[in-house]
mmCIF file of C-alpha atoms in Angstrom:
data_model
loop_
_atom_site.group_PDB
_atom_site.id
_atom_site.type_symbol
_atom_site.label_atom_id
_atom_site.label_comp_id
_atom_site.label_asym_id
_atom_site.label_seq_id
_atom_site.Cartn_x
_atom_site.Cartn_y
_atom_site.Cartn_z
ATOM 1 C CA MET A 1 99.523 174.204 -153.709
ATOM 2 C CA SER A 2 99.044 176.616 -150.659
ATOM 3 C CA ILE A 3 96.788 175.437 -147.944
ATOM 4 C CA LYS A 4 96.222 177.318 -144.611
ATOM 5 C CA LEU A 5 94.936 175.264 -141.739
ATOM 6 C CA LEU A 6 93.853 176.182 -138.087
ATOM 7 C CA LEU A 7 95.057 173.760 -135.503
ATOM 8 C CA VAL A 8 93.300 173.890 -132.103
ATOM 9 C CA GLU A 9 95.013 171.611 -129.613
ATOM 10 C CA ASP A 10 95.994 172.129 -126.033
ATOM 11 C CA ASN A 11 98.110 169.136 -125.707
ATOM 12 C CA GLU A 12 101.778 170.029 -126.539
ATOM 13 C CA GLU A 13 102.703 166.424 -127.561
ATOM 14 C CA ASP A 14 99.722 166.024 -129.955
ATOM 15 C CA ARG A 15 100.242 169.474 -131.285
ATOM 16 C CA GLN A 16 103.892 168.889 -132.131
ATOM 17 C CA GLY A 17 102.953 165.435 -133.567
ATOM 18 C CA PHE A 18 100.643 167.104 -135.949
ATOM 19 C CA LEU A 19 103.123 169.689 -137.069
ATOM 20 C CA GLN A 20 105.727 167.118 -137.619
ATOM 21 C CA SER A 21 103.223 165.372 -139.918
ATOM 22 C CA VAL A 22 102.537 168.529 -141.839
ATOM 23 C CA GLU A 23 106.354 169.020 -142.327
ATOM 24 C CA ARG A 24 106.617 165.442 -143.629
ATOM 25 C CA PHE A 25 103.493 165.696 -145.865
ATOM 26 C CA ASN A 26 104.796 169.023 -147.421
ATOM 27 C CA HIS A 27 108.164 167.333 -148.260
ATOM 28 C CA GLU A 28 106.619 164.179 -149.723
ATOM 29 C CA LYS A 29 103.714 165.684 -151.605
ATOM 30 C CA LYS A 30 105.380 168.998 -152.643
ATOM 31 C CA THR A 31 102.698 171.042 -150.851
ATOM 32 C CA GLU A 32 102.815 174.289 -148.845
ATOM 33 C CA ILE A 33 100.474 173.593 -145.882
ATOM 34 C CA SER A 34 100.889 176.277 -143.320
ATOM 35 C CA VAL A 35 99.455 175.842 -139.728
ATOM 36 C CA VAL A 36 98.140 178.503 -137.265
ATOM 37 C CA GLU A 37 98.368 177.000 -133.803
ATOM 38 C CA CYS A 38 95.877 177.713 -131.019
ATOM 39 C CA LYS A 39 96.386 176.199 -127.530
ATOM 40 C CA THR A 40 93.229 177.519 -125.959
ATOM 41 C CA LEU A 41 89.526 178.086 -126.722
ATOM 42 C CA ASP A 42 89.942 181.866 -126.377
ATOM 43 C CA ASP A 43 92.977 181.863 -128.664
ATOM 44 C CA ALA A 44 91.056 179.961 -131.373
ATOM 45 C CA LEU A 45 87.940 182.195 -131.058
ATOM 46 C CA GLY A 46 90.189 185.190 -131.611
ATOM 47 C CA LYS A 47 92.083 183.874 -134.614
ATOM 48 C CA ILE A 48 89.514 182.127 -136.657
ATOM 49 C CA ASP A 49 88.421 184.004 -139.610
ATOM 50 C CA ARG A 50 87.600 183.647 -143.459
ATOM 51 C CA SER A 51 91.331 183.090 -144.403
ATOM 52 C CA PHE A 52 91.570 179.447 -143.539
ATOM 53 C CA ASP A 53 91.176 176.489 -145.940
ATOM 54 C CA GLY A 54 90.333 173.996 -143.154
ATOM 55 C CA ALA A 55 90.614 173.327 -139.502
ATOM 56 C CA VAL A 56 91.631 170.486 -137.161
ATOM 57 C CA ILE A 57 89.996 170.914 -133.681
ATOM 58 C CA ASP A 58 90.226 169.019 -130.330
ATOM 59 C CA MET A 59 87.114 168.785 -128.336
ATOM 60 C CA LYS A 60 88.571 168.867 -124.783
ATOM 61 C CA LEU A 61 90.212 172.368 -124.452
ATOM 62 C CA GLY A 62 89.215 172.854 -120.669
ATOM 63 C CA ASP A 63 88.196 171.103 -117.586
ATOM 64 C CA LYS A 64 84.533 170.519 -118.705
ATOM 65 C CA GLY A 65 85.278 168.964 -122.025
ATOM 66 C CA GLY A 66 83.440 169.720 -125.279
ATOM 67 C CA GLU A 67 84.799 173.242 -125.497
ATOM 68 C CA GLY A 68 85.717 172.639 -129.148
ATOM 69 C CA ASN A 69 81.876 172.909 -129.955
ATOM 70 C CA GLU A 70 82.102 176.574 -129.202
ATOM 71 C CA ILE A 71 84.498 176.868 -132.304
ATOM 72 C CA LEU A 72 82.045 174.794 -134.396
ATOM 73 C CA LYS A 73 79.119 177.018 -133.396
ATOM 74 C CA LEU A 74 81.066 180.100 -134.411
ATOM 75 C CA VAL A 75 81.944 178.660 -137.728
ATOM 76 C CA ASP A 76 78.235 177.912 -138.225
ATOM 77 C CA GLU A 77 77.168 181.345 -137.176
ATOM 78 C CA TRP A 78 79.714 183.090 -139.353
ATOM 79 C CA ASN A 79 78.984 180.780 -142.340
ATOM 80 C CA LEU A 80 82.715 179.836 -142.681
ATOM 81 C CA ARG A 81 82.446 177.216 -145.369
ATOM 82 C CA MET A 82 85.454 175.081 -144.792
ATOM 83 C CA PRO A 83 86.229 171.454 -144.125
ATOM 84 C CA ILE A 84 86.772 170.608 -140.452
ATOM 85 C CA VAL A 85 88.264 167.655 -138.802
ATOM 86 C CA VAL A 86 87.455 167.060 -135.140
ATOM 87 C CA LEU A 87 90.531 165.176 -133.862
ATOM 88 C CA THR A 88 89.809 164.239 -130.274
ATOM 89 C CA GLY A 89 90.150 161.539 -127.601
ATOM 90 C CA THR A 90 86.433 162.176 -126.766
ATOM 91 C CA PRO A 91 84.598 161.908 -129.962
ATOM 92 C CA SER A 92 81.278 161.555 -128.303
ATOM 93 C CA GLU A 93 81.502 165.131 -127.098
ATOM 94 C CA ALA A 94 81.368 166.559 -130.696
ATOM 95 C CA ASP A 95 78.138 168.186 -131.654
ATOM 96 C CA TYR A 96 76.932 166.312 -134.806
ATOM 97 C CA ALA A 97 74.275 169.106 -135.461
ATOM 98 C CA TYR A 98 76.963 170.947 -137.343
ATOM 99 C CA VAL A 99 77.756 170.082 -140.886
ATOM 100 C CA HIS A 100 80.977 169.447 -142.794
ATOM 101 C CA ILE A 101 82.580 167.892 -139.865
ATOM 102 C CA ASP A 102 84.664 164.698 -139.823
ATOM 103 C CA VAL A 103 85.155 163.231 -136.364
ATOM 104 C CA GLN A 104 88.300 161.067 -135.724
ATOM 105 C CA LYS A 105 89.678 159.608 -132.566
ATOM 106 C CA LYS A 106 93.145 160.310 -131.400
ATOM 107 C CA GLY A 107 95.327 157.245 -131.503
ATOM 108 C CA GLU A 108 93.308 155.731 -134.327
ATOM 109 C CA ALA A 109 93.476 158.546 -136.961
ATOM 110 C CA ASP A 110 96.454 159.087 -139.229
ATOM 111 C CA ASN A 111 97.598 162.654 -139.494
ATOM 112 C CA LEU A 112 98.902 161.974 -143.141
ATOM 113 C CA VAL A 113 95.563 160.720 -144.128
ATOM 114 C CA ILE A 114 93.803 163.698 -142.729
ATOM 115 C CA LEU A 115 96.233 165.969 -144.596
ATOM 116 C CA GLU A 116 95.719 164.092 -147.760
ATOM 117 C CA ASP A 117 92.022 164.599 -147.433
ATOM 118 C CA PHE A 118 92.560 168.371 -147.095
ATOM 119 C CA ARG A 119 94.867 168.266 -150.053
ATOM 120 C CA GLN A 120 92.245 166.446 -152.273
ATOM 121 C CA ILE A 121 89.411 168.754 -151.157
ATOM 122 C CA HIS A 122 91.477 171.901 -152.011
ATOM 123 C CA ALA A 123 92.487 170.298 -155.343
ATOM 124 C CA SER A 124 88.865 169.773 -156.287
ATOM 125 C CA GLY A 125 88.173 173.464 -156.061
ATOM 126 C CA LEU A 126 85.596 173.183 -153.403
ATOM 127 C CA THR A 127 87.190 175.447 -150.909
ATOM 128 C CA LYS A 128 88.057 177.885 -153.773
ATOM 129 C CA VAL A 129 84.522 178.027 -155.007
ATOM 130 C CA MET A 130 82.471 177.568 -151.772
ATOM 131 C CA GLY A 131 84.976 179.063 -149.249
ATOM 132 C CA SER A 132 84.091 182.324 -147.535
ATOM 133 C CA ARG A 133 86.817 184.092 -149.496
ATOM 134 C CA GLY A 134 86.421 182.079 -152.753
ATOM 135 C CA LEU A 135 85.125 182.467 -156.203
ATOM 136 C CA LEU A 136 81.426 182.396 -155.227
ATOM 137 C CA GLU A 137 81.969 185.332 -152.891
ATOM 138 C CA LYS A 138 83.797 187.260 -155.558
ATOM 139 C CA SER A 139 81.154 186.389 -158.222
ATOM 140 C CA LEU A 140 78.379 187.597 -155.742
ATOM 141 C CA SER A 141 80.224 190.833 -155.164
ATOM 142 C CA ASP A 142 80.628 191.402 -158.967
ATOM 143 C CA VAL A 143 76.841 190.761 -159.548
ATOM 144 C CA TYR A 144 75.960 193.113 -156.750
ATOM 145 C CA LYS A 145 78.079 195.980 -157.985
ATOM 146 C CA ASN A 146 77.662 195.566 -161.745
ATOM 147 C CA ASN A 147 74.058 194.467 -161.981
ATOM 148 C CA ILE A 148 71.903 194.650 -158.862
ATOM 149 C CA LEU A 149 72.839 198.196 -157.777
ATOM 150 C CA ASN A 150 71.733 199.471 -161.111
ATOM 151 C CA GLN A 151 68.228 197.952 -160.598
ATOM 152 C CA LYS A 152 67.811 198.840 -156.977
ATOM 153 C CA ALA A 153 64.867 201.203 -157.613
ATOM 154 C CA ALA A 154 62.791 198.422 -159.087
ATOM 155 C CA TRP A 155 63.748 196.012 -156.333
ATOM 156 C CA LYS A 156 62.796 198.518 -153.780
ATOM 157 C CA ALA A 157 59.402 198.787 -155.220
ATOM 158 C CA TYR A 158 59.011 194.918 -155.356
ATOM 159 C CA GLY A 159 59.967 194.910 -151.630
ATOM 160 C CA VAL A 160 57.397 197.483 -150.629
ATOM 161 C CA ALA A 161 54.687 195.513 -152.541
ATOM 162 C CA ASN A 162 55.671 192.006 -151.187
ATOM 163 C CA SER A 163 58.968 191.561 -149.312
ATOM 164 C CA GLU A 164 59.005 187.796 -149.175
ATOM 165 C CA LYS A 165 58.122 187.404 -152.958
ATOM 166 C CA SER A 166 60.691 190.085 -153.789
ATOM 167 C CA GLU A 167 63.427 188.195 -151.736
ATOM 168 C CA LYS A 168 62.773 184.926 -153.636
ATOM 169 C CA ALA A 169 62.699 186.673 -156.941
ATOM 170 C CA LEU A 170 65.960 188.478 -156.277
ATOM 171 C CA MET A 171 67.686 185.173 -155.245
ATOM 172 C CA ARG A 172 66.451 183.683 -158.686
ATOM 173 C CA HIS A 173 67.703 186.807 -160.400
ATOM 174 C CA VAL A 174 71.271 186.547 -158.793
ATOM 175 C CA LEU A 175 71.465 182.798 -159.417
ATOM 176 C CA ASN A 176 70.674 183.450 -163.072
ATOM 177 C CA HIS A 177 73.538 185.956 -163.217
ATOM 178 C CA LEU A 178 75.963 183.498 -161.602
ATOM 179 C CA ILE A 179 75.020 180.801 -164.146
ATOM 180 C CA GLN A 180 75.746 183.215 -166.990
ATOM 181 C CA MET A 181 79.178 183.913 -165.472
ATOM 182 C CA VAL A 182 80.198 180.154 -165.482
ATOM 183 C CA ASP A 183 81.969 178.761 -168.426
ATOM 184 C CA LEU A 184 79.576 176.229 -169.978
ATOM 185 C CA ASP A 185 82.217 174.369 -171.804
ATOM 186 C CA GLU A 186 80.837 170.802 -172.419
ATOM 187 C CA GLU A 187 84.387 169.349 -171.896
ATOM 188 C CA SER A 188 84.597 170.731 -168.401
ATOM 189 C CA CYS A 189 81.116 169.431 -167.208
ATOM 190 C CA VAL A 190 80.733 166.440 -164.884
ATOM 191 C CA ALA A 191 77.469 164.417 -164.228
ATOM 192 C CA GLU A 192 77.205 165.489 -160.578
ATOM 193 C CA GLU A 193 76.501 169.212 -161.352
ATOM 194 C CA PHE A 194 73.194 168.341 -163.130
ATOM 195 C CA TYR A 195 71.686 166.475 -160.273
ATOM 196 C CA ILE A 196 70.299 167.658 -157.001
ATOM 197 C CA TYR A 197 70.746 165.083 -154.165
ATOM 198 C CA PRO A 198 69.340 164.910 -151.624
ATOM 199 C CA PRO A 199 66.262 166.507 -153.019
ATOM 200 C CA ILE A 200 65.263 170.019 -151.915
ATOM 201 C CA GLY A 201 61.619 170.187 -150.992
ATOM 202 C CA GLU A 202 58.780 167.907 -152.033
ATOM 203 C CA ALA A 203 58.326 169.153 -155.573
ATOM 204 C CA LEU A 204 60.105 167.274 -158.461
ATOM 205 C CA ARG A 205 62.359 169.603 -160.454
ATOM 206 C CA THR A 206 64.844 169.254 -163.304
ATOM 207 C CA GLY A 207 67.846 167.411 -161.821
ATOM 208 C CA SER A 208 65.916 165.839 -158.927
ATOM 209 C CA VAL A 209 67.056 162.191 -158.327
ATOM 210 C CA VAL A 210 64.143 159.878 -157.589
ATOM 211 C CA ARG A 211 63.699 156.156 -156.892
ATOM 212 C CA VAL A 212 60.834 154.210 -158.322
ATOM 213 C CA ARG A 213 59.307 151.723 -155.980
ATOM 214 C CA THR A 214 57.875 148.531 -157.686
ATOM 215 C CA HIS A 215 55.571 146.158 -155.981
ATOM 216 C CA CYS A 216 56.055 142.486 -156.867
ATOM 217 C CA SER A 217 53.110 140.048 -156.448
#
């Protein structure tokens, strides 16, 4: 199992401690976790891209503190779908507005537990399917090249007539193609894939999970 992590940490002792944990973890779990080190905010902003399977980021990378939020902001803007652990001595500085973030405090967190979490996430297929360079991106590219381009004249006409309606219809059309590309083998199905939680929107749809309120007299 090959996993590529980005480590953003300006403290030499903490950085070396994490790298030693990776070396130990690889030996014990027979994994191949590689780490790209960044010591400064600018270094991290220059190196982060779609090739990573996850990241460990410190918040305090300068005099002001909270510099790590600049990296989280970039991840959000670029839609880099990967698990991120904020490992910092100042957890209160982390911007919780960004999703897919686990905030842990230095001195309390266990590096081996963090690495095991990355390993389990990777083994689940989450980063392979949802990652910015994963199966979903490849499938979207295949649908675009093999199906949508052949129909572009029709979609251009729909767009001229009603751009918003055309955009929603095109999204449904693409999703239908993606569903057809998935192996619908019953033995590979799990319960979670059929339910939508939390609900999206107010309307009840197939797969929405609801709670019935009962009033006792």
